[in-house]
Short mmCIF file of C-alpha atoms in Angstrom, two decimals:
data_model
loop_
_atom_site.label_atom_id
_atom_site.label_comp_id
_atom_site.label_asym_id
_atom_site.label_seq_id
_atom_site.Cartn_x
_atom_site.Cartn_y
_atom_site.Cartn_z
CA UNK A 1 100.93 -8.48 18.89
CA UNK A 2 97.78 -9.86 20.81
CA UNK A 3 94.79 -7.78 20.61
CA UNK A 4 92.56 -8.20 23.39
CA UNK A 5 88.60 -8.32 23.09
CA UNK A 6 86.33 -8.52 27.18
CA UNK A 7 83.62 -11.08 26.42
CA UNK A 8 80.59 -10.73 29.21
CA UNK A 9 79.13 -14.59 29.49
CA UNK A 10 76.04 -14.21 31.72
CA UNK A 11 74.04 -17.90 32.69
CA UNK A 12 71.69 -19.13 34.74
CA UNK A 13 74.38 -20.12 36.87
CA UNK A 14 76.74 -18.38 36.89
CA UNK A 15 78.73 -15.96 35.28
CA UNK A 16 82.38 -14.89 33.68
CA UNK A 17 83.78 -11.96 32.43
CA UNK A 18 86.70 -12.90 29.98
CA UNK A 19 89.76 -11.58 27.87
CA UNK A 20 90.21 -12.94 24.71
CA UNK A 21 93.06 -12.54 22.89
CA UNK A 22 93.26 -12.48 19.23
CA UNK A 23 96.90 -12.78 17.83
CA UNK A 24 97.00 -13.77 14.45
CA UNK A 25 94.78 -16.80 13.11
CA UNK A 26 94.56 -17.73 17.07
CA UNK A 27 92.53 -17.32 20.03
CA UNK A 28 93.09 -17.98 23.62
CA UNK A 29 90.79 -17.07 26.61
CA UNK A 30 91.30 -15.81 30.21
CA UNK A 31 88.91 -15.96 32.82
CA UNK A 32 89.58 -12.71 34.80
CA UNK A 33 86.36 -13.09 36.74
CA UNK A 34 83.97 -15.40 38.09
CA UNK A 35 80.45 -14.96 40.21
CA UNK A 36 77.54 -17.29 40.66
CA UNK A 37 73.90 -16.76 39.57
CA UNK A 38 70.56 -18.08 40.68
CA UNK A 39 66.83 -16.78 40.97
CA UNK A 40 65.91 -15.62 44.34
CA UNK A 41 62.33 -16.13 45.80
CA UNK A 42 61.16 -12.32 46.15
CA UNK A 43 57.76 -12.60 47.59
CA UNK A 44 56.56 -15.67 45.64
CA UNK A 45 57.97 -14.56 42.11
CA UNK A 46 61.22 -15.44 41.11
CA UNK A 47 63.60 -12.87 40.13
CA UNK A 48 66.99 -12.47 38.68
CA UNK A 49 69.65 -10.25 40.72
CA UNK A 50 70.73 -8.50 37.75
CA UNK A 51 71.40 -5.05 39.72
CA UNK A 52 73.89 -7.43 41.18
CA UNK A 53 75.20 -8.96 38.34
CA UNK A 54 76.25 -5.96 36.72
CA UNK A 55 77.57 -4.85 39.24
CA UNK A 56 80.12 -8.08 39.16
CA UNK A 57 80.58 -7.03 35.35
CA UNK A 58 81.90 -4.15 36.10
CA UNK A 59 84.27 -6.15 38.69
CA UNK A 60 85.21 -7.98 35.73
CA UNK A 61 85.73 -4.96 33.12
CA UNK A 62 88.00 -3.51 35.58
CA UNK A 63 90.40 -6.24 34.94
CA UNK A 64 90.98 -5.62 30.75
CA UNK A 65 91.52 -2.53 30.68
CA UNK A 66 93.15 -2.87 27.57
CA UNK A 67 90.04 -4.14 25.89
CA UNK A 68 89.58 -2.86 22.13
CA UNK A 69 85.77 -3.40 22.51
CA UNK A 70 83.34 -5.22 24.64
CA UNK A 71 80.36 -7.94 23.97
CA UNK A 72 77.80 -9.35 25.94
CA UNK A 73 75.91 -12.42 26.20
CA UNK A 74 73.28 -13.70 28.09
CA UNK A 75 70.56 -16.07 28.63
CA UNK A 76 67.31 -15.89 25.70
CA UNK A 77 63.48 -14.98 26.72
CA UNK A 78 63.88 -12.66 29.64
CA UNK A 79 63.58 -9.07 30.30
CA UNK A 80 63.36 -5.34 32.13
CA UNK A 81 61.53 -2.79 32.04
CA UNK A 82 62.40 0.53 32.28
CA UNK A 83 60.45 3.59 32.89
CA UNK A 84 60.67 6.88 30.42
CA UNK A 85 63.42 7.82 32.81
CA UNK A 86 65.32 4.85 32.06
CA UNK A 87 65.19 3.36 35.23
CA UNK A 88 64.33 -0.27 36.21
CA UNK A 89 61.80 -0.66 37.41
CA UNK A 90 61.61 -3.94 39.29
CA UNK A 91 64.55 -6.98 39.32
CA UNK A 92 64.10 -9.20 35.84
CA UNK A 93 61.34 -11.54 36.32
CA UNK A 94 63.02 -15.51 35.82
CA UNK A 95 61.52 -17.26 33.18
CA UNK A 96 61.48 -20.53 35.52
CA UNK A 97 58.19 -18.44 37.36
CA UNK A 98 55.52 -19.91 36.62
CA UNK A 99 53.56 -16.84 35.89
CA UNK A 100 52.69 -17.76 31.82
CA UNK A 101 50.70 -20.59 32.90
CA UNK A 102 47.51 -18.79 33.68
CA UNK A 103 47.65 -16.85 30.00
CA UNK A 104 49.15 -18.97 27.45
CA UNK A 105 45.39 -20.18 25.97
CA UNK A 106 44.60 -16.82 26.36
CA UNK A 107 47.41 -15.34 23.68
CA UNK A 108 46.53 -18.84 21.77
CA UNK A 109 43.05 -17.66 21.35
CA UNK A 110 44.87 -14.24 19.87
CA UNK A 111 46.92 -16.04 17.69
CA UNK A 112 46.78 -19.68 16.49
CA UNK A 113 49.76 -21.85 17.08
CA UNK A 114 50.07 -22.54 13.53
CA UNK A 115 49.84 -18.36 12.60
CA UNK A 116 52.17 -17.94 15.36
CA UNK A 117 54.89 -20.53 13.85
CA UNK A 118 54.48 -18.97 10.75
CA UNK A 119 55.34 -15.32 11.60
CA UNK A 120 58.10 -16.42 14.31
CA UNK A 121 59.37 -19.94 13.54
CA UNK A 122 59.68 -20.53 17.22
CA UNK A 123 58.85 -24.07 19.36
CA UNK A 124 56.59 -23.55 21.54
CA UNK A 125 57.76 -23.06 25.07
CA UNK A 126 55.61 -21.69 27.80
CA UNK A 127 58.26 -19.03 29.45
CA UNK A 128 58.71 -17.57 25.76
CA UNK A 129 58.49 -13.69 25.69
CA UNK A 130 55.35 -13.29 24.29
CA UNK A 131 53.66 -14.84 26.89
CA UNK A 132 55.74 -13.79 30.29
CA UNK A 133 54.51 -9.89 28.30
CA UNK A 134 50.90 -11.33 28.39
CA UNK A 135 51.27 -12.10 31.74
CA UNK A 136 53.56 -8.91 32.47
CA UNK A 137 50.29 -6.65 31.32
CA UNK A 138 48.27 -8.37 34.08
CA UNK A 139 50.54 -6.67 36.44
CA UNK A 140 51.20 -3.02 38.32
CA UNK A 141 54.39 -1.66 36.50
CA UNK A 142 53.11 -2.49 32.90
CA UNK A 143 51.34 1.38 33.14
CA UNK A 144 54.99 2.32 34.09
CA UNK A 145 56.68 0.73 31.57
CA UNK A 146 58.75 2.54 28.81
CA UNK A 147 61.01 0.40 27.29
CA UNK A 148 61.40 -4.18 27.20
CA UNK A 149 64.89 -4.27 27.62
CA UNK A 150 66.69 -7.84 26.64
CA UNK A 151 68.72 -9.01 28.94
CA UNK A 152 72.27 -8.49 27.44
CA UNK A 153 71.14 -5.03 25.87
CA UNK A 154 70.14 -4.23 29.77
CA UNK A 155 73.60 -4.35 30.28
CA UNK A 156 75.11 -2.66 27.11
CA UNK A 157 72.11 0.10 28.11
CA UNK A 158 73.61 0.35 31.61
CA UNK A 159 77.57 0.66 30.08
CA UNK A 160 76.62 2.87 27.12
CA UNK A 161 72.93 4.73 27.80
CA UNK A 162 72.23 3.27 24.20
CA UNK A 163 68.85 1.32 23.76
CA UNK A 164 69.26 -1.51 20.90
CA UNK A 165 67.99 -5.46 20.50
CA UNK A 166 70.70 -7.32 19.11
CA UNK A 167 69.11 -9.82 16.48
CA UNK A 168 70.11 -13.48 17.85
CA UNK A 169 68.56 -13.03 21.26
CA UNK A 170 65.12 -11.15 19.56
CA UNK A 171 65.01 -13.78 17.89
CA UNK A 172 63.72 -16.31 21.08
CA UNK A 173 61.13 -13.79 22.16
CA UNK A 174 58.35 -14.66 19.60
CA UNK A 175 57.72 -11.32 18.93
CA UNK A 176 60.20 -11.62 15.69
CA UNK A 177 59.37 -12.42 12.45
CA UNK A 178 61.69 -14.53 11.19
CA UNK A 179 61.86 -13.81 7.42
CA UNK A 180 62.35 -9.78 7.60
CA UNK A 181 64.34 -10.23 11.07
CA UNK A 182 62.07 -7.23 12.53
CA UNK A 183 59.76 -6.91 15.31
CA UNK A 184 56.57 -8.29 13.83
CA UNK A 185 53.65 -5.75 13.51
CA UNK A 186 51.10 -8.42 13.37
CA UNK A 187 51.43 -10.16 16.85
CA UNK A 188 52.77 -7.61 18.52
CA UNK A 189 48.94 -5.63 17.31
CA UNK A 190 46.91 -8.82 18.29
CA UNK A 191 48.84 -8.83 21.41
CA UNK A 192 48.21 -5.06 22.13
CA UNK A 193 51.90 -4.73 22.72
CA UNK A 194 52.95 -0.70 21.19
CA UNK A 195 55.99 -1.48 18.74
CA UNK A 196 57.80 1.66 20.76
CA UNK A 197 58.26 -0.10 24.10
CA UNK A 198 60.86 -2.68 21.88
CA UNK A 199 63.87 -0.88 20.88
CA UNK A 200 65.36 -1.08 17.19
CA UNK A 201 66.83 -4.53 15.66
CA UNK A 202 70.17 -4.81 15.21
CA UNK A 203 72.91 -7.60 13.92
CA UNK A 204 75.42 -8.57 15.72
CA UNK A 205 79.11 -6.83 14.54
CA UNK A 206 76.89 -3.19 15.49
CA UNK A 207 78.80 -0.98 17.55
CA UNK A 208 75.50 -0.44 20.23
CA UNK A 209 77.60 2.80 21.77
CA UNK A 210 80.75 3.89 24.19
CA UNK A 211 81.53 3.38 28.05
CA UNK A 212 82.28 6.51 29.92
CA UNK A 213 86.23 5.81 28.83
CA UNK A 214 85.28 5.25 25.20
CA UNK A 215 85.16 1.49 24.63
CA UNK A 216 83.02 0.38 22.10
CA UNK A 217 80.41 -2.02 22.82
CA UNK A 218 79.62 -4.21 19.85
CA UNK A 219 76.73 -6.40 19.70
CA UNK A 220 77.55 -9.84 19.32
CA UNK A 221 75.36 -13.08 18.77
CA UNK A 222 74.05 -11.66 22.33
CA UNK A 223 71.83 -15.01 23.30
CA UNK A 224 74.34 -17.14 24.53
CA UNK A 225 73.10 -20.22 21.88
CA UNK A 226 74.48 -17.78 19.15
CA UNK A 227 77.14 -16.97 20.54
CA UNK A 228 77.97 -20.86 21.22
CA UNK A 229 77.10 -21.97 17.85
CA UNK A 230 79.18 -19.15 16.30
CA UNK A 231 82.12 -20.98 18.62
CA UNK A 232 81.35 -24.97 17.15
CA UNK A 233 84.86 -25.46 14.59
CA UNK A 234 83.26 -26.94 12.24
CA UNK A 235 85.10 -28.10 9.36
CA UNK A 236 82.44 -28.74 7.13
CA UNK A 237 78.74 -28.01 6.69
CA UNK A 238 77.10 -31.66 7.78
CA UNK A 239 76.94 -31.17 11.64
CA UNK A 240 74.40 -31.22 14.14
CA UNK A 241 75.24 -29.29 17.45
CA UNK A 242 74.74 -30.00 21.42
CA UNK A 243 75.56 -26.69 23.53
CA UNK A 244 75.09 -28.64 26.48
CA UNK A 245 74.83 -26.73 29.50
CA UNK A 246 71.96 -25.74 32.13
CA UNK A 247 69.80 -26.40 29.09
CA UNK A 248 70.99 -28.59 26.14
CA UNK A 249 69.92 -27.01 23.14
CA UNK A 250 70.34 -29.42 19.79
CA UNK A 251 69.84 -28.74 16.04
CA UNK A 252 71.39 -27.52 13.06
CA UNK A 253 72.57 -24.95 11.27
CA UNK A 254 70.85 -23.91 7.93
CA UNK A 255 70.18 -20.99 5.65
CA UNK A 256 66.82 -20.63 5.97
CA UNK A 257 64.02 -21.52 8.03
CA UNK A 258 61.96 -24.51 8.23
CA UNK A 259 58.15 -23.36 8.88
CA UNK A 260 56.67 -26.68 7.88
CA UNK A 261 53.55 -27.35 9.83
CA UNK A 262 55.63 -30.97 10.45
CA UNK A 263 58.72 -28.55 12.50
CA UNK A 264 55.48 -26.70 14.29
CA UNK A 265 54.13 -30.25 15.50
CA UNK A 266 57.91 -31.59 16.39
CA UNK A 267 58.18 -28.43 18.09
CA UNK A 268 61.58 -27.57 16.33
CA UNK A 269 62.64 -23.85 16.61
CA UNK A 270 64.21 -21.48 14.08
CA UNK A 271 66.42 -18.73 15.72
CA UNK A 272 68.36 -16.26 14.07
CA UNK A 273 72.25 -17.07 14.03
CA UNK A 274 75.22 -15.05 13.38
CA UNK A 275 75.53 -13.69 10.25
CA UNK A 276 72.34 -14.57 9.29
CA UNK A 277 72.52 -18.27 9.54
CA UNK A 278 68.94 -19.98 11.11
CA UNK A 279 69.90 -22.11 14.34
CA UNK A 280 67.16 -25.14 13.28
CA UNK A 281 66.95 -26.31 17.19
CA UNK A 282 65.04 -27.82 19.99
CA UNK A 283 65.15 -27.29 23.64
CA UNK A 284 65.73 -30.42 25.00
CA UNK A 285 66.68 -30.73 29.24
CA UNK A 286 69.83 -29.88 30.47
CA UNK A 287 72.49 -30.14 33.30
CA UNK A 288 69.70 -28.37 35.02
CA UNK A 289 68.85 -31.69 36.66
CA UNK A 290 71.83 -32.73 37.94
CA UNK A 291 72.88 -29.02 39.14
CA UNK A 292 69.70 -29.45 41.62
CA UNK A 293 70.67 -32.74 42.56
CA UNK A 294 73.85 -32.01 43.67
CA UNK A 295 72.43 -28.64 45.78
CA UNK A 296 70.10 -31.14 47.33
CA UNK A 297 72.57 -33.82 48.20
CA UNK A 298 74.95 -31.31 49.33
CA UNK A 299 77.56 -32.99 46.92
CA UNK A 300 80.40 -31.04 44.89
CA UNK A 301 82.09 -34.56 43.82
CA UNK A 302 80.06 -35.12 40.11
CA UNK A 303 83.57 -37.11 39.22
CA UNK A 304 83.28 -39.73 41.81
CA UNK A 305 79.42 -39.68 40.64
CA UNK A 306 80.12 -40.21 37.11
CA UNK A 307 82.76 -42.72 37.75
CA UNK A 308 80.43 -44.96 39.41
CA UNK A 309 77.14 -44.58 36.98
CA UNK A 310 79.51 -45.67 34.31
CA UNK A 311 79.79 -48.99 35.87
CA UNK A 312 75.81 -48.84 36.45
CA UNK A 313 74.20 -50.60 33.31
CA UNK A 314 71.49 -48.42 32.78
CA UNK A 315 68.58 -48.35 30.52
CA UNK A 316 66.61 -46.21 32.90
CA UNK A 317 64.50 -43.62 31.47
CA UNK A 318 62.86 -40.17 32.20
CA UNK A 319 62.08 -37.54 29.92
CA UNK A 320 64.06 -34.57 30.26
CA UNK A 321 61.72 -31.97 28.38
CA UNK A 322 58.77 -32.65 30.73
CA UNK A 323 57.64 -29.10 31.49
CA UNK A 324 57.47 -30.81 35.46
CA UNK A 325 61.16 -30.42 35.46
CA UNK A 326 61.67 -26.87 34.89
CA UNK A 327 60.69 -25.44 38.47
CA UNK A 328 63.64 -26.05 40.97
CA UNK A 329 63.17 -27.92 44.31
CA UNK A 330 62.94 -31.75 45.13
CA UNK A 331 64.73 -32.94 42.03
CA UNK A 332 65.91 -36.64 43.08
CA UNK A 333 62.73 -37.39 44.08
CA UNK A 334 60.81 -36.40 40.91
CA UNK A 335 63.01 -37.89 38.92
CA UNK A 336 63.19 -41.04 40.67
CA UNK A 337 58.52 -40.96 40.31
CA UNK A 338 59.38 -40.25 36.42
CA UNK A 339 61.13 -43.54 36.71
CA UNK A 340 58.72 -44.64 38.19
CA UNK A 341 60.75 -45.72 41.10
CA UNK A 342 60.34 -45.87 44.83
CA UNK A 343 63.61 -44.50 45.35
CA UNK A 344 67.18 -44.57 43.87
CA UNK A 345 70.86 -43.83 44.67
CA UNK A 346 72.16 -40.74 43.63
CA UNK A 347 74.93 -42.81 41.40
CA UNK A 348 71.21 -44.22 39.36
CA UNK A 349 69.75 -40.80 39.03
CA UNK A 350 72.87 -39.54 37.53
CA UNK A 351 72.92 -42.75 35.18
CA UNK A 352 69.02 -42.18 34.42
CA UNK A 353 69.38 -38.46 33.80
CA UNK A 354 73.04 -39.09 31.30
CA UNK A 355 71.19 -42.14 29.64
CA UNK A 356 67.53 -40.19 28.85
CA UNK A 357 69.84 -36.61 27.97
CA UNK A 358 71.50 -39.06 25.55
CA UNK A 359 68.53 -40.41 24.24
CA UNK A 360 66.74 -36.76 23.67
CA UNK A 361 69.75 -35.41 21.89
CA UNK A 362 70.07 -38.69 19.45
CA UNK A 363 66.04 -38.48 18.74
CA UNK A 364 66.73 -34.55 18.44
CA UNK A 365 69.37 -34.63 15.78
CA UNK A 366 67.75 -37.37 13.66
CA UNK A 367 64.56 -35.69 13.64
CA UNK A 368 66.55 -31.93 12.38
CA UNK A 369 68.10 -34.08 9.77
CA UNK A 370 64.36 -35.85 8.49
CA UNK A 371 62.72 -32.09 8.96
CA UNK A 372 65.72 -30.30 6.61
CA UNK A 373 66.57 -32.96 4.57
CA UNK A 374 69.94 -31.99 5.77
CA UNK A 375 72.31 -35.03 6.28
CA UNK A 376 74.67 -35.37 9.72
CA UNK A 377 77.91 -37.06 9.67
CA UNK A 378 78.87 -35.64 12.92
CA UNK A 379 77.51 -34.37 16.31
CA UNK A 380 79.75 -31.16 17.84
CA UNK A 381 79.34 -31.02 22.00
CA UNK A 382 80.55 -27.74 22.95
CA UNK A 383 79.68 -25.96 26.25
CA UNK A 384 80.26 -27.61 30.36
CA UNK A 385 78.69 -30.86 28.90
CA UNK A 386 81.13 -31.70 26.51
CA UNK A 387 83.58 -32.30 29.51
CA UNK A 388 81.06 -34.53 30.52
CA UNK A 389 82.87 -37.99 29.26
CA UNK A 390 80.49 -40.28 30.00
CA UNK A 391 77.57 -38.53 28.30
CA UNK A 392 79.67 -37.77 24.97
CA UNK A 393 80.07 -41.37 24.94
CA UNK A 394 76.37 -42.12 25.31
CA UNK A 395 75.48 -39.39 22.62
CA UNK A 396 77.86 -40.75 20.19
CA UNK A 397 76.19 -44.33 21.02
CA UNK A 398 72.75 -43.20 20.95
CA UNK A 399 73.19 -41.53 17.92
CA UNK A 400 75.50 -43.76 16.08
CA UNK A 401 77.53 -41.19 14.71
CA UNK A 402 81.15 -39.37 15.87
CA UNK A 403 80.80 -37.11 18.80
CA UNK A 404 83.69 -33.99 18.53
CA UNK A 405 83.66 -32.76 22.03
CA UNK A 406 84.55 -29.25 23.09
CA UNK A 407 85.60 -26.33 22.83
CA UNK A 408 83.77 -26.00 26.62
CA UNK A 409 84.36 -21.81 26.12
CA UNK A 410 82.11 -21.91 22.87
CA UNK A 411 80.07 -18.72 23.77
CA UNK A 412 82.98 -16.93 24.93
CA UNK A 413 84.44 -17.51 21.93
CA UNK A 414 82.15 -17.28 19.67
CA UNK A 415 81.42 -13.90 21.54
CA UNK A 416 85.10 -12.66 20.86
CA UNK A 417 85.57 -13.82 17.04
CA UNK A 418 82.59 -11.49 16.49
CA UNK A 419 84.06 -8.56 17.88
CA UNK A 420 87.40 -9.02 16.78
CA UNK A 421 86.02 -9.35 12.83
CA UNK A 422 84.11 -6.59 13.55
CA UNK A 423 87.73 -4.68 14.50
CA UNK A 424 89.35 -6.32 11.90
CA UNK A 425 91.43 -8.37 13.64
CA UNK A 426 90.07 -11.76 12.42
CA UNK A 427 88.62 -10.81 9.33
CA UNK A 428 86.52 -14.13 7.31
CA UNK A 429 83.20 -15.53 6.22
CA UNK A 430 81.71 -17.95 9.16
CA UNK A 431 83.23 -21.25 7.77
CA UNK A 432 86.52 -19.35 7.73
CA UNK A 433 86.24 -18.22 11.02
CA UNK A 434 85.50 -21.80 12.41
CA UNK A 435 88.17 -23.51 10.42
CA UNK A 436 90.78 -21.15 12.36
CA UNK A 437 89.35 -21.85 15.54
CA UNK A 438 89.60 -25.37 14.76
CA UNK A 439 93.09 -24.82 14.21
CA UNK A 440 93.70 -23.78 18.06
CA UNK A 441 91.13 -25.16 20.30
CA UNK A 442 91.84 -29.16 21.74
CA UNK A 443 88.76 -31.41 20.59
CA UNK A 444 88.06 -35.20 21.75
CA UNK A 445 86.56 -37.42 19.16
CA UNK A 446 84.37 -40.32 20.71
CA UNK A 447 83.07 -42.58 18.29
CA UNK A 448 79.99 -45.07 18.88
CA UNK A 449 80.54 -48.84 20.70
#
């Protein structure tokens, strides 16, 4: 008999509450609820709705009743804060706010970039936590403020009343250190951040606490990258990964961290994974850019889009991880000025956006492999990208290596196998895990022209 597990999948974009059902070695998902997702402009700061997306979780819960436990996941970095009554007290600052620009030299001068990689492990990006709390303290509810609340343990706080960080998603704040996996004591004192306003550590498989009707809520790899790695079936240990979605985030999976001053300067990051595994990664751009394309054309039909950059030859490039790109607005026309272009058809900007994603994830994967020593025999695309035909196919060119494409759901279920081996319905190490799901989820190989 199925057993039936609600995984919360929270993005920039959008969101999905899901039932997965374990029966067995298998699992199968069911969307019971979908709601979009974007910032929204409140007085010059952008903000997440997330009073409103819970409430949609909720919507969502209502439908699995049946659920044995719950787990969420969300996006990494961001945050509330809540008051000594628990309250929140203002809508989650977006880490796309450009509010960290004005204090980043300033928590430099605090703490070396070199120190810092050395304690945390993490690439430098300039909407980390560390800095959006540096720029946070600048500001009138900082006094207020009782408790930095991730994300996804926001929402298990809100369903339970119990304060927790799950591991994974600590992990892309800064503030960890990355060989005890605990808050560390020595930036958060050179930051003047008090340890107490960050709530305990804990692995994912913890039960955080109980709804009102007694389901457990277990924390799983609760940044969605976890989460999505957790879901790659991978039969064997040599593979790089793409979770390819609003961001693309590409790397490896290894044991232990890689805190070589040569990682630091290639800007390589080293998250915690499930089960203790290091997700060896890089930001590189994402869907992100065609997403705002599309809003500005006031297209829905990527298909017919793709279809015809196919036949485009291309060869036109832009680079994806330019900081320039990460505020929305205007995207065709900065992209076509990075091409340095007067203008170009929307079919060319898709071309020049698959073509330089392409490029970024081959240069990505090579340069894990040269940094670990670890070799690569095959590139997994999970996430909305890997539906994305024509840019598997340019992957697996650029990179000159098979490209296994799918499972899309890889957070979701990567969420649920973590629950239900917490319940003992899918009980394994990791590998074991993955080889079942490989077992039951369809996968596209592409192999280089």
């Amino acid at each position: 008999m199925a057993r039936t597990f609600a995984a919360v999948d929270l993005g920039a974009s959008g969101g999905r509450v899901i039932a997965g059902r374990v029966d067995g070695g298998t699992v199968s998902l069911d969307v019971v609820h979908r709601f979009p997702n974007a910032v929204v402009d409140t007085g010059g700061t952008l903000r997440w709705d997330f009073s409103g997306l819970y409430r949609q979780v909720l919507a969502g819960l209502e439908r699995i009743p049946e659920a044995e436990s719950i787990g969420i996941a969300t996006w990494g970095v961001d945050y509330g804060l809540l008051d000594a009554e628990g309250r929140l007290l203002s809508e989650p600052v977006a880490y796309r706010d450009g509010r960290t620009a004005a204090v980043i030299d300033e928590v430099h001068a605090l703490i070396p970039p070199p120190r810092l990689y050395a304690i945390n492990g993490l690439q430098f990006l300039p909407f980390n936590t560390l800095y959006q709390l540096q720029a946070e303290k600048r500001g009138p509810l900082w006094r207020q403020a009782a408790h930095v609340v991730l994300l996804p343990d926001l929402i298990a706080y809100w369903l339970t009343g119990a304060l927790g960080s799950e591991l994974t998603n600590a992990s892309t704040t800064g503030l960890l250190d990355v060989r005890s996996r605990d808050w560390s004591g020595q930036i958060l004192d050179r930051l003047g951040v008090d340890r107490n306003l960050l709530p305990p550590v804990e692995p994912p498989g913890t039960i955080r606490g109980r709804t009102k009707t007694g389901t457990p809520v277990v924390t799983v790899g609760s940044h969605d990258t976890a989460s999505a790695v957790m879901g790659v079936p991978a039969a064997a240990s040599s593979f790089a990964y793409v979770v390819s979605g609003t961001w693309s985030l590409v790397g490896l999976e290894l044991s232990e961290p890689v805190l070589t001053d040569e990682a630091r300067r290639a800007n390589f990051t080293n998250e915690v994974g499930v089960d203790g595994r290091i997700r060896f990664l890089r930001n590189v751009g994402g869907l992100w850019l065609l997403q705002e394309c599309l809003r500005a054309w006031g297209r829905d039909d990527l298909d017919r889009l793709l279809e015809a950059a196919a036949r485009l030859p291309g060869g036109v490039y832009i680079d994806v991880d330019d900081p320039a790109f990460i505020p929305p607005g205007r995207m065709p026309e900065r992209i076509a000025d990075a091409a340095g272009k007067a203008a170009m058809s929307p079919e060319e900007i898709v071309r020049c956006v698959l073509d330089s994603l392409a490029r970024g994830y081959a240069a990505t994967v090579q340069r894990a492999a040269e940094l670990s020593g670890r070799p690569v025999e095959v590139v997994h695309v999970v996430g909305g990208g890997s539906m994305n035909t024509l840019l598997c196919q340019l992957t697996a060119d650029a990179v000159g290596l098979p490209v296994l494409a799918g499972p899309v759901e890889a957070t979701a279920l990567g969420n649920v196998l973590v629950q239900a081996r917490a319940a003992g319905a899918m009980p394994g190490s990791l590998e074991e895990l993955r080889s079942r799901l490989a077992a039951c989820v369809p996968l596209r190989r592409v192999d280089p022209r």
